Amino acid sequence: MAYAAWLLFRSMTVATIAAILASVDGLMFVESRLALLDIFQMFWILATFVCLLLDRQQSRRVLARKVAALAQQNGGTLPQLVFGPGSGWHLWRLAAGVCAGAAVGVKWNSLFFIAAFGLLTVFWDVNARRILGLKNWAVVGVLREGLPAFVQMIGVGLIVYLSTWAGWFKSSNAFYRHWAQDNPGQGVQWLPTDLRSLWEYHVSAFNFHSKLDSPHSYASPAWKWLLLGRPTSYYYESPKMGSKGCTASSCSEAILNIGNPLIWWAFIAAILVALIVTIVRRDWRFTSLLFVFAVGYFPWFLYPNRTMFYFYALSFEPFLILILAGVLGLVLGHSGSSVRRKRVGLYFTGVYLVAVLLMSAYFWPLWTGQTIPYNEWLHHMWFSFWI
């Protein structure tokens, strides 16, 4: 998280803020302790993004160096070549394809992120050609950078994803393993037999999960996630006095998967600020982060009747943290800001971060399943929909 923030904002302060927010938020903390799929998905999605940031940095250096060399050879003027120079081998984008395949191997909704990343990396490359004044930068950029990007992100990602099914391929009695043999003439005919069976397995699984609408007491539609409208309770027991360290007449022992309210409610304000900065300054960092967040979040609204849970938001939380950290960086001011401006920004950010730490300490017993008096647990239930 800190490295991603550093690559984006080139500020150790912003990177430190991002690391603090990530380390003390309840959703990340609880999910990491329980080791559910979402924490691994989040890791690979963030790793993909970091690889693409490194690719952006490296490829621009290569392209700028080649353009400078061409200009030097032409007496200081850049020759108007039809295609222009390339931007290198993009080994970091190849690594991003590996991470992308691993992310999809964990959870399929990672595909939305991969699509966003693919568009971003091509846009970054095309825009680099525009900034350097290369001829036909749009068309040449899409052809010269878009096609390799597709192979590296989608092609490599597909190979890695299929490798996660190695156990299924090796098995002789796995679910849907012999569907193609049992159903000749059906399915996608141009695929090899094994892949046709696997594809049908995917179709069956997608149809089931996209229409899953079983009622659940802790189900939470997507519009509630940023508001902490329905956190997920993973565990609850009611020890009596003398049991499990209970010193009151009645105690509670709970694991509630809820984010730090001061972080999550600040996300909403940070998104609005980032939108304004994007419109006014055309800041590529906030634009990229908002785009990835939107692609990871809003597709859930396409399935309003599907059973969903708050912890699904973990996949895009890193990008919300990066947005919030970046906005706090704006609050702190820049090198040209007045002393008073910097002091006010420092006080505000410092007070906010201290409040975040205190809030995390307050919710710590509910994140870790500690035995506490029932009344103390009840005081943490600020709203009835948290129970």
mmCIF file of C-alpha atoms in Angstrom:
data_model
loop_
_atom_site.group_PDB
_atom_site.id
_atom_site.type_symbol
_atom_site.label_atom_id
_atom_site.label_comp_id
_atom_site.label_asym_id
_atom_site.label_seq_id
_atom_site.Cartn_x
_atom_site.Cartn_y
_atom_site.Cartn_z
ATOM 1 C CA MET A 1 0.000 0.000 0.000
ATOM 2 C CA ALA A 2 2.745 2.426 0.969
ATOM 3 C CA TYR A 3 4.705 1.638 -2.204
ATOM 4 C CA ALA A 4 1.648 2.236 -4.386
ATOM 5 C CA ALA A 5 1.119 5.595 -2.680
ATOM 6 C CA TRP A 6 4.780 6.481 -3.183
ATOM 7 C CA LEU A 7 4.669 5.610 -6.888
ATOM 8 C CA LEU A 8 1.566 7.751 -7.315
ATOM 9 C CA PHE A 9 2.297 10.820 -5.208
ATOM 10 C CA ARG A 10 6.098 10.717 -4.717
ATOM 11 C CA SER A 11 5.571 11.676 -1.089
ATOM 12 C CA MET A 12 6.820 9.679 1.866
ATOM 13 C CA THR A 13 4.232 11.453 4.006
ATOM 14 C CA VAL A 14 1.336 10.341 1.802
ATOM 15 C CA ALA A 15 2.807 6.827 1.639
ATOM 16 C CA THR A 16 3.003 6.704 5.437
ATOM 17 C CA ILE A 17 -0.586 7.920 5.769
ATOM 18 C CA ALA A 18 -1.771 5.227 3.344
ATOM 19 C CA ALA A 19 0.111 2.566 5.305
ATOM 20 C CA ILE A 20 -1.396 3.748 8.600
ATOM 21 C CA LEU A 21 -4.941 3.767 7.228
ATOM 22 C CA ALA A 22 -4.528 0.283 5.766
ATOM 23 C CA SER A 23 -3.017 -1.171 8.928
ATOM 24 C CA VAL A 24 -5.688 0.076 11.339
ATOM 25 C CA ASP A 25 -8.880 -0.383 9.318
ATOM 26 C CA GLY A 26 -11.233 -3.048 10.616
ATOM 27 C CA LEU A 27 -12.250 -4.567 7.294
ATOM 28 C CA MET A 28 -8.667 -5.265 6.239
ATOM 29 C CA PHE A 29 -7.671 -6.394 9.716
ATOM 30 C CA VAL A 30 -10.535 -8.844 10.251
ATOM 31 C CA GLU A 31 -10.341 -10.278 6.735
ATOM 32 C CA SER A 32 -6.591 -10.814 7.036
ATOM 33 C CA ARG A 33 -7.055 -12.695 10.324
ATOM 34 C CA LEU A 34 -9.810 -14.902 8.927
ATOM 35 C CA ALA A 35 -7.933 -15.480 5.644
ATOM 36 C CA LEU A 36 -11.051 -15.463 3.470
ATOM 37 C CA LEU A 37 -10.676 -15.255 -0.306
ATOM 38 C CA ASP A 38 -11.207 -11.505 -0.417
ATOM 39 C CA ILE A 39 -7.915 -10.628 1.278
ATOM 40 C CA PHE A 40 -5.965 -12.635 -1.304
ATOM 41 C CA GLN A 41 -7.972 -11.118 -4.133
ATOM 42 C CA MET A 42 -7.213 -7.657 -2.762
ATOM 43 C CA PHE A 43 -3.490 -8.458 -2.648
ATOM 44 C CA TRP A 44 -3.286 -9.582 -6.273
ATOM 45 C CA ILE A 45 -5.391 -6.668 -7.519
ATOM 46 C CA LEU A 46 -3.162 -4.190 -5.711
ATOM 47 C CA ALA A 47 -0.049 -6.024 -6.930
ATOM 48 C CA THR A 48 -1.323 -5.732 -10.517
ATOM 49 C CA PHE A 49 -1.792 -1.995 -10.076
ATOM 50 C CA VAL A 50 1.683 -1.533 -8.581
ATOM 51 C CA CYS A 51 3.249 -3.439 -11.485
ATOM 52 C CA LEU A 52 1.462 -1.178 -13.955
ATOM 53 C CA LEU A 53 2.632 1.933 -12.107
ATOM 54 C CA LEU A 54 6.189 0.638 -12.372
ATOM 55 C CA ASP A 55 5.614 -0.109 -16.058
ATOM 56 C CA ARG A 56 4.323 3.425 -16.601
ATOM 57 C CA GLN A 57 7.426 4.845 -14.972
ATOM 58 C CA GLN A 58 9.872 2.627 -16.847
ATOM 59 C CA SER A 59 8.237 2.809 -20.284
ATOM 60 C CA ARG A 60 8.089 6.607 -20.178
ATOM 61 C CA ARG A 61 11.765 6.776 -19.351
ATOM 62 C CA VAL A 62 12.591 4.474 -22.268
ATOM 63 C CA LEU A 63 10.375 6.419 -24.675
ATOM 64 C CA ALA A 64 11.759 9.786 -23.562
ATOM 65 C CA ARG A 65 15.322 8.529 -23.944
ATOM 66 C CA LYS A 66 14.630 7.272 -27.481
ATOM 67 C CA VAL A 67 12.907 10.504 -28.469
ATOM 68 C CA ALA A 68 15.829 12.549 -27.124
ATOM 69 C CA ALA A 69 18.281 10.406 -29.101
ATOM 70 C CA LEU A 70 16.268 10.858 -32.305
ATOM 71 C CA ALA A 71 16.116 14.611 -31.794
ATOM 72 C CA GLN A 72 19.858 14.784 -31.180
ATOM 73 C CA GLN A 73 20.542 12.866 -34.378
ATOM 74 C CA ASN A 74 18.297 15.299 -36.269
ATOM 75 C CA GLY A 75 20.005 18.487 -35.131
ATOM 76 C CA GLY A 76 17.841 19.018 -32.073
ATOM 77 C CA THR A 77 14.502 18.656 -33.865
ATOM 78 C CA LEU A 78 12.297 15.621 -33.476
ATOM 79 C CA PRO A 79 11.759 13.982 -36.895
ATOM 80 C CA GLN A 80 8.127 13.352 -37.768
ATOM 81 C CA LEU A 81 8.257 9.589 -38.113
ATOM 82 C CA VAL A 82 5.103 7.710 -39.057
ATOM 83 C CA PHE A 83 5.331 5.203 -36.233
ATOM 84 C CA GLY A 84 7.896 6.690 -33.894
ATOM 85 C CA PRO A 85 9.967 4.775 -31.342
ATOM 86 C CA GLY A 86 8.644 2.039 -29.094
ATOM 87 C CA SER A 87 8.591 2.176 -25.317
ATOM 88 C CA GLY A 88 10.463 -1.015 -24.500
ATOM 89 C CA TRP A 89 9.606 -4.569 -23.550
ATOM 90 C CA HIS A 90 7.197 -3.693 -20.734
ATOM 91 C CA LEU A 91 8.411 -6.440 -18.415
ATOM 92 C CA TRP A 92 6.506 -4.905 -15.522
ATOM 93 C CA ARG A 93 3.317 -5.147 -17.563
ATOM 94 C CA LEU A 94 4.124 -8.802 -18.117
ATOM 95 C CA ALA A 95 4.366 -9.170 -14.338
ATOM 96 C CA ALA A 96 1.037 -7.364 -14.073
ATOM 97 C CA GLY A 97 -0.492 -10.007 -16.340
ATOM 98 C CA VAL A 98 0.729 -12.729 -13.978
ATOM 99 C CA CYS A 99 -0.797 -10.930 -10.985
ATOM 100 C CA ALA A 100 -4.012 -10.330 -12.930
ATOM 101 C CA GLY A 101 -4.395 -14.021 -13.688
ATOM 102 C CA ALA A 102 -3.846 -14.840 -10.022
ATOM 103 C CA ALA A 103 -6.477 -12.273 -8.997
ATOM 104 C CA VAL A 104 -9.091 -13.775 -11.316
ATOM 105 C CA GLY A 105 -8.094 -17.201 -10.042
ATOM 106 C CA VAL A 106 -9.150 -16.098 -6.566
ATOM 107 C CA LYS A 107 -12.450 -14.395 -7.495
ATOM 108 C CA TRP A 108 -14.016 -13.780 -10.886
ATOM 109 C CA ASN A 109 -15.105 -10.222 -10.222
ATOM 110 C CA SER A 110 -11.398 -9.360 -10.506
ATOM 111 C CA LEU A 111 -12.120 -9.282 -14.247
ATOM 112 C CA PHE A 112 -13.650 -5.832 -13.837
ATOM 113 C CA PHE A 113 -10.397 -4.555 -12.353
ATOM 114 C CA ILE A 114 -8.315 -6.225 -15.047
ATOM 115 C CA ALA A 115 -10.399 -4.538 -17.738
ATOM 116 C CA ALA A 116 -9.838 -1.186 -16.041
ATOM 117 C CA PHE A 117 -6.110 -1.801 -15.710
ATOM 118 C CA GLY A 118 -5.848 -2.788 -19.370
ATOM 119 C CA LEU A 119 -7.496 0.444 -20.471
ATOM 120 C CA LEU A 120 -5.392 2.484 -18.068
ATOM 121 C CA THR A 121 -2.038 1.125 -19.191
ATOM 122 C CA VAL A 122 -2.840 1.736 -22.865
ATOM 123 C CA PHE A 123 -4.128 5.233 -22.107
ATOM 124 C CA TRP A 124 -0.956 6.042 -20.169
ATOM 125 C CA ASP A 125 1.210 4.883 -23.077
ATOM 126 C CA VAL A 126 -0.825 6.755 -25.680
ATOM 127 C CA ASN A 127 -0.787 9.917 -23.585
ATOM 128 C CA ALA A 128 2.986 9.670 -23.194
ATOM 129 C CA ARG A 129 3.330 9.769 -26.984
ATOM 130 C CA ARG A 130 1.051 12.808 -27.118
ATOM 131 C CA ILE A 131 3.074 14.666 -24.482
ATOM 132 C CA LEU A 132 6.317 13.991 -26.363
ATOM 133 C CA GLY A 133 4.786 15.352 -29.576
ATOM 134 C CA LEU A 134 5.016 12.162 -31.608
ATOM 135 C CA LYS A 135 3.164 12.028 -34.917
ATOM 136 C CA ASN A 136 -0.085 10.036 -35.082
ATOM 137 C CA TRP A 137 0.191 9.500 -31.333
ATOM 138 C CA ALA A 138 -3.376 8.232 -30.891
ATOM 139 C CA VAL A 139 -3.589 5.656 -33.686
ATOM 140 C CA VAL A 140 0.025 4.548 -33.450
ATOM 141 C CA GLY A 141 -0.190 4.426 -29.678
ATOM 142 C CA VAL A 142 -3.216 2.148 -29.701
ATOM 143 C CA LEU A 143 -1.702 -0.153 -32.324
ATOM 144 C CA ARG A 144 1.837 -0.164 -31.009
ATOM 145 C CA GLU A 145 1.008 -0.309 -27.308
ATOM 146 C CA GLY A 146 -2.540 -1.662 -27.234
ATOM 147 C CA LEU A 147 -1.903 -4.980 -28.947
ATOM 148 C CA PRO A 148 1.138 -5.913 -26.811
ATOM 149 C CA ALA A 149 -0.773 -4.802 -23.727
ATOM 150 C CA PHE A 150 -3.636 -7.122 -24.650
ATOM 151 C CA VAL A 151 -1.250 -10.059 -25.009
ATOM 152 C CA GLN A 152 0.606 -9.288 -21.796
ATOM 153 C CA MET A 153 -2.450 -8.588 -19.658
ATOM 154 C CA ILE A 154 -5.088 -10.895 -21.136
ATOM 155 C CA GLY A 155 -2.964 -13.593 -22.770
ATOM 156 C CA VAL A 156 -0.557 -14.058 -19.877
ATOM 157 C CA GLY A 157 -3.369 -13.622 -17.384
ATOM 158 C CA LEU A 158 -5.396 -16.351 -19.083
ATOM 159 C CA ILE A 159 -2.481 -18.789 -18.919
ATOM 160 C CA VAL A 160 -1.956 -18.069 -15.224
ATOM 161 C CA TYR A 161 -5.681 -18.380 -14.563
ATOM 162 C CA LEU A 162 -5.882 -21.759 -16.289
ATOM 163 C CA SER A 163 -2.915 -22.919 -14.228
ATOM 164 C CA THR A 164 -5.002 -22.375 -11.091
ATOM 165 C CA TRP A 165 -7.252 -25.155 -12.407
ATOM 166 C CA ALA A 166 -4.369 -27.648 -12.564
ATOM 167 C CA GLY A 167 -6.000 -29.834 -9.924
ATOM 168 C CA TRP A 168 -9.241 -29.913 -11.905
ATOM 169 C CA PHE A 169 -7.437 -30.868 -15.118
ATOM 170 C CA LYS A 170 -5.473 -33.572 -13.307
ATOM 171 C CA SER A 171 -8.532 -35.071 -11.641
ATOM 172 C CA SER A 172 -10.600 -37.781 -13.280
ATOM 173 C CA ASN A 173 -13.789 -37.198 -11.295
ATOM 174 C CA ALA A 174 -13.898 -33.446 -10.676
ATOM 175 C CA PHE A 175 -17.186 -31.577 -11.069
ATOM 176 C CA TYR A 176 -18.074 -31.153 -14.781
ATOM 177 C CA ARG A 177 -14.758 -32.823 -15.667
ATOM 178 C CA HIS A 178 -16.289 -34.979 -18.423
ATOM 179 C CA TRP A 179 -19.198 -32.753 -19.402
ATOM 180 C CA ALA A 180 -18.037 -32.478 -23.032
ATOM 181 C CA GLN A 181 -17.819 -36.261 -23.438
ATOM 182 C CA ASP A 182 -21.228 -36.718 -21.828
ATOM 183 C CA ASN A 183 -22.809 -33.977 -23.946
ATOM 184 C CA PRO A 184 -21.374 -34.277 -27.493
ATOM 185 C CA GLY A 185 -22.434 -31.559 -29.872
ATOM 186 C CA GLN A 186 -23.219 -29.106 -27.062
ATOM 187 C CA GLY A 187 -21.335 -26.133 -25.715
ATOM 188 C CA VAL A 188 -18.587 -24.193 -27.478
ATOM 189 C CA GLN A 189 -17.631 -26.609 -30.241
ATOM 190 C CA TRP A 190 -14.376 -24.988 -31.324
ATOM 191 C CA LEU A 191 -12.819 -25.473 -27.888
ATOM 192 C CA PRO A 192 -10.846 -28.629 -27.055
ATOM 193 C CA THR A 193 -12.796 -31.186 -25.031
ATOM 194 C CA ASP A 194 -11.248 -30.337 -21.661
ATOM 195 C CA LEU A 195 -11.666 -26.600 -22.125
ATOM 196 C CA ARG A 196 -15.251 -27.083 -23.322
ATOM 197 C CA SER A 197 -16.022 -28.891 -20.074
ATOM 198 C CA LEU A 198 -14.309 -26.176 -18.058
ATOM 199 C CA TRP A 199 -16.175 -23.449 -19.921
ATOM 200 C CA GLU A 200 -19.501 -25.109 -19.214
ATOM 201 C CA TYR A 201 -18.513 -25.349 -15.557
ATOM 202 C CA HIS A 202 -17.910 -21.597 -15.599
ATOM 203 C CA VAL A 203 -21.252 -20.920 -17.269
ATOM 204 C CA SER A 204 -23.061 -23.035 -14.687
ATOM 205 C CA ALA A 205 -21.255 -21.376 -11.777
ATOM 206 C CA PHE A 206 -21.869 -17.875 -13.130
ATOM 207 C CA ASN A 207 -25.580 -18.512 -13.627
ATOM 208 C CA PHE A 208 -25.847 -19.799 -10.076
ATOM 209 C CA HIS A 209 -23.940 -16.995 -8.368
ATOM 210 C CA SER A 210 -25.362 -14.127 -10.427
ATOM 211 C CA LYS A 211 -28.893 -15.183 -9.472
ATOM 212 C CA LEU A 212 -28.168 -16.114 -5.864
ATOM 213 C CA ASP A 213 -30.789 -14.336 -3.763
ATOM 214 C CA SER A 214 -31.017 -16.433 -0.606
ATOM 215 C CA PRO A 215 -31.991 -14.236 2.373
ATOM 216 C CA HIS A 216 -29.283 -13.688 4.966
ATOM 217 C CA SER A 217 -29.459 -11.655 8.161
ATOM 218 C CA TYR A 218 -26.140 -9.955 7.394
ATOM 219 C CA ALA A 219 -26.664 -9.390 3.677
ATOM 220 C CA SER A 220 -25.754 -5.872 2.595
ATOM 221 C CA PRO A 221 -26.540 -4.305 -0.803
ATOM 222 C CA ALA A 222 -23.731 -2.382 -2.465
ATOM 223 C CA TRP A 223 -25.168 1.065 -1.738
ATOM 224 C CA LYS A 224 -24.713 0.479 2.002
ATOM 225 C CA TRP A 225 -21.028 -0.423 1.918
ATOM 226 C CA LEU A 226 -19.487 3.054 2.089
ATOM 227 C CA LEU A 227 -22.006 4.015 4.762
ATOM 228 C CA LEU A 228 -21.232 0.929 6.892
ATOM 229 C CA GLY A 229 -24.915 0.156 6.584
ATOM 230 C CA ARG A 230 -24.661 -3.530 7.465
ATOM 231 C CA PRO A 231 -21.372 -4.949 8.786
ATOM 232 C CA THR A 232 -20.879 -8.702 8.908
ATOM 233 C CA SER A 233 -20.909 -10.587 12.195
ATOM 234 C CA TYR A 234 -18.670 -13.647 11.963
ATOM 235 C CA TYR A 235 -18.843 -14.812 15.547
ATOM 236 C CA TYR A 236 -20.832 -14.129 18.709
ATOM 237 C CA GLU A 237 -20.976 -15.853 22.070
ATOM 238 C CA SER A 238 -22.464 -14.790 25.425
ATOM 239 C CA PRO A 239 -20.172 -16.002 28.231
ATOM 240 C CA LYS A 240 -21.495 -15.752 31.781
ATOM 241 C CA MET A 241 -19.608 -14.613 34.855
ATOM 242 C CA GLY A 242 -16.604 -16.820 35.529
ATOM 243 C CA SER A 243 -16.512 -18.181 31.978
ATOM 244 C CA LYS A 244 -13.863 -17.133 29.433
ATOM 245 C CA GLY A 245 -12.662 -14.330 31.678
ATOM 246 C CA CYS A 246 -16.088 -12.734 32.057
ATOM 247 C CA THR A 247 -16.238 -10.546 35.183
ATOM 248 C CA ALA A 248 -19.740 -9.147 34.638
ATOM 249 C CA SER A 249 -23.134 -10.777 34.968
ATOM 250 C CA SER A 250 -23.249 -11.151 31.189
ATOM 251 C CA CYS A 251 -20.540 -10.722 28.564
ATOM 252 C CA SER A 252 -20.139 -10.672 24.822
ATOM 253 C CA GLU A 253 -17.480 -12.246 22.652
ATOM 254 C CA ALA A 254 -17.784 -11.079 19.067
ATOM 255 C CA ILE A 255 -15.966 -10.731 15.768
ATOM 256 C CA LEU A 256 -17.676 -7.973 13.819
ATOM 257 C CA ASN A 257 -16.310 -7.202 10.375
ATOM 258 C CA ILE A 258 -16.756 -3.459 10.292
ATOM 259 C CA GLY A 259 -14.404 -0.825 8.980
ATOM 260 C CA ASN A 260 -13.170 2.095 11.024
ATOM 261 C CA PRO A 261 -16.040 4.616 10.708
ATOM 262 C CA LEU A 262 -13.662 7.590 10.593
ATOM 263 C CA ILE A 263 -11.918 6.009 7.619
ATOM 264 C CA TRP A 264 -14.959 4.783 5.722
ATOM 265 C CA TRP A 265 -17.078 7.883 6.117
ATOM 266 C CA ALA A 266 -14.047 9.968 5.150
ATOM 267 C CA PHE A 267 -13.874 7.944 1.924
ATOM 268 C CA ILE A 268 -17.081 9.639 0.771
ATOM 269 C CA ALA A 269 -15.670 13.133 1.293
ATOM 270 C CA ALA A 270 -12.357 12.107 -0.293
ATOM 271 C CA ILE A 271 -14.139 10.815 -3.405
ATOM 272 C CA LEU A 272 -15.901 14.164 -3.836
ATOM 273 C CA VAL A 273 -12.651 16.105 -3.407
ATOM 274 C CA ALA A 274 -10.866 13.782 -5.836
ATOM 275 C CA LEU A 275 -13.627 14.346 -8.401
ATOM 276 C CA ILE A 276 -13.194 18.106 -8.108
ATOM 277 C CA VAL A 277 -9.409 17.830 -8.423
ATOM 278 C CA THR A 278 -9.831 15.577 -11.454
ATOM 279 C CA ILE A 279 -12.122 18.067 -13.173
ATOM 280 C CA VAL A 280 -10.148 21.190 -12.285
ATOM 281 C CA ARG A 281 -6.557 19.938 -12.528
ATOM 282 C CA ARG A 282 -6.928 16.802 -14.666
ATOM 283 C CA ASP A 283 -4.740 14.995 -12.163
ATOM 284 C CA TRP A 284 -3.926 11.567 -13.636
ATOM 285 C CA ARG A 285 -3.447 10.024 -10.199
ATOM 286 C CA PHE A 286 -6.904 10.775 -8.855
ATOM 287 C CA THR A 287 -8.434 10.079 -12.265
ATOM 288 C CA SER A 288 -6.862 6.617 -12.326
ATOM 289 C CA LEU A 289 -7.827 5.810 -8.740
ATOM 290 C CA LEU A 290 -11.418 6.964 -9.208
ATOM 291 C CA PHE A 291 -11.697 4.953 -12.413
ATOM 292 C CA VAL A 292 -10.461 1.740 -10.792
ATOM 293 C CA PHE A 293 -12.716 2.282 -7.768
ATOM 294 C CA ALA A 294 -15.755 2.874 -9.977
ATOM 295 C CA VAL A 295 -15.072 -0.210 -12.095
ATOM 296 C CA GLY A 296 -14.660 -2.318 -8.965
ATOM 297 C CA TYR A 297 -17.721 -0.949 -7.172
ATOM 298 C CA PHE A 298 -20.527 -0.034 -9.539
ATOM 299 C CA PRO A 299 -20.877 -3.389 -11.387
ATOM 300 C CA TRP A 300 -22.369 -4.748 -8.159
ATOM 301 C CA PHE A 301 -25.385 -2.518 -8.782
ATOM 302 C CA LEU A 302 -26.152 -4.584 -11.896
ATOM 303 C CA TYR A 303 -27.329 -7.403 -9.622
ATOM 304 C CA PRO A 304 -29.670 -5.673 -7.147
ATOM 305 C CA ASN A 305 -31.373 -8.902 -6.085
ATOM 306 C CA ARG A 306 -28.195 -10.889 -5.500
ATOM 307 C CA THR A 307 -27.177 -11.709 -1.940
ATOM 308 C CA MET A 308 -24.172 -9.515 -1.143
ATOM 309 C CA PHE A 309 -22.042 -8.742 1.881
ATOM 310 C CA TYR A 310 -20.097 -5.723 3.066
ATOM 311 C CA PHE A 311 -16.744 -7.483 2.905
ATOM 312 C CA TYR A 312 -17.005 -7.591 -0.907
ATOM 313 C CA ALA A 313 -15.822 -3.971 -0.700
ATOM 314 C CA LEU A 314 -12.361 -5.160 0.322
ATOM 315 C CA SER A 315 -11.381 -5.621 -3.337
ATOM 316 C CA PHE A 316 -11.503 -1.876 -4.029
ATOM 317 C CA GLU A 317 -10.698 -0.539 -0.558
ATOM 318 C CA PRO A 318 -6.973 -0.039 -1.367
ATOM 319 C CA PHE A 319 -7.931 2.504 -4.014
ATOM 320 C CA LEU A 320 -10.188 4.347 -1.580
ATOM 321 C CA ILE A 321 -7.315 4.456 0.905
ATOM 322 C CA LEU A 322 -5.006 5.830 -1.796
ATOM 323 C CA ILE A 323 -7.603 8.470 -2.676
ATOM 324 C CA LEU A 324 -8.002 9.466 0.976
ATOM 325 C CA ALA A 325 -4.234 9.542 1.544
ATOM 326 C CA GLY A 326 -3.807 11.674 -1.571
ATOM 327 C CA VAL A 327 -6.493 14.112 -0.431
ATOM 328 C CA LEU A 328 -4.848 14.387 2.989
ATOM 329 C CA GLY A 329 -1.640 15.137 1.111
ATOM 330 C CA LEU A 330 -3.453 18.065 -0.521
ATOM 331 C CA VAL A 331 -4.634 19.204 2.901
ATOM 332 C CA LEU A 332 -1.034 19.213 4.132
ATOM 333 C CA GLY A 333 -0.077 21.569 1.317
ATOM 334 C CA HIS A 334 2.922 21.677 -1.008
ATOM 335 C CA SER A 335 6.337 23.319 -0.985
ATOM 336 C CA GLY A 336 4.902 26.605 -2.222
ATOM 337 C CA SER A 337 2.198 26.841 0.447
ATOM 338 C CA SER A 338 2.418 29.482 3.169
ATOM 339 C CA VAL A 339 3.625 28.572 6.648
ATOM 340 C CA ARG A 340 0.153 29.180 8.062
ATOM 341 C CA ARG A 341 -1.429 27.017 5.377
ATOM 342 C CA LYS A 342 0.977 24.169 6.138
ATOM 343 C CA ARG A 343 0.416 24.507 9.885
ATOM 344 C CA VAL A 344 -3.367 24.297 9.543
ATOM 345 C CA GLY A 345 -3.053 21.308 7.223
ATOM 346 C CA LEU A 346 -0.671 19.581 9.611
ATOM 347 C CA TYR A 347 -2.956 20.130 12.598
ATOM 348 C CA PHE A 348 -6.023 18.889 10.728
ATOM 349 C CA THR A 349 -4.298 15.789 9.357
ATOM 350 C CA GLY A 350 -2.620 15.025 12.672
ATOM 351 C CA VAL A 351 -5.849 15.302 14.647
ATOM 352 C CA TYR A 352 -7.652 13.147 12.093
ATOM 353 C CA LEU A 353 -5.037 10.380 12.187
ATOM 354 C CA VAL A 354 -4.960 10.371 15.995
ATOM 355 C CA ALA A 355 -8.764 10.105 15.996
ATOM 356 C CA VAL A 356 -8.525 7.190 13.548
ATOM 357 C CA LEU A 357 -6.070 5.383 15.828
ATOM 358 C CA LEU A 358 -8.278 5.947 18.871
ATOM 359 C CA MET A 359 -11.319 4.702 16.955
ATOM 360 C CA SER A 360 -9.453 1.541 15.976
ATOM 361 C CA ALA A 361 -8.502 0.978 19.616
ATOM 362 C CA TYR A 362 -12.177 1.441 20.521
ATOM 363 C CA PHE A 363 -13.315 -1.246 18.062
ATOM 364 C CA TRP A 364 -10.360 -3.557 18.748
ATOM 365 C CA PRO A 365 -12.308 -5.888 21.106
ATOM 366 C CA LEU A 366 -14.970 -6.424 18.426
ATOM 367 C CA TRP A 367 -12.391 -7.123 15.743
ATOM 368 C CA THR A 368 -10.497 -9.673 17.816
ATOM 369 C CA GLY A 369 -13.236 -11.596 19.636
ATOM 370 C CA GLN A 370 -12.293 -10.416 23.119
ATOM 371 C CA THR A 371 -14.573 -11.079 26.066
ATOM 372 C CA ILE A 372 -16.108 -7.798 27.229
ATOM 373 C CA PRO A 373 -19.155 -6.898 29.365
ATOM 374 C CA TYR A 374 -22.399 -6.991 27.419
ATOM 375 C CA ASN A 375 -23.086 -3.297 28.068
ATOM 376 C CA GLU A 376 -19.701 -2.392 26.618
ATOM 377 C CA TRP A 377 -20.495 -4.403 23.486
ATOM 378 C CA LEU A 378 -23.876 -2.675 23.270
ATOM 379 C CA HIS A 379 -22.200 0.745 23.438
ATOM 380 C CA HIS A 380 -20.336 -0.165 20.249
ATOM 381 C CA MET A 381 -23.623 -0.800 18.445
ATOM 382 C CA TRP A 382 -24.254 2.790 17.405
ATOM 383 C CA PHE A 383 -27.094 1.770 15.110
ATOM 384 C CA SER A 384 -29.613 -1.055 15.273
ATOM 385 C CA PHE A 385 -28.500 -2.287 11.840
ATOM 386 C CA TRP A 386 -25.042 -2.999 13.260
ATOM 387 C CA ILE A 387 -26.457 -5.697 15.537
#
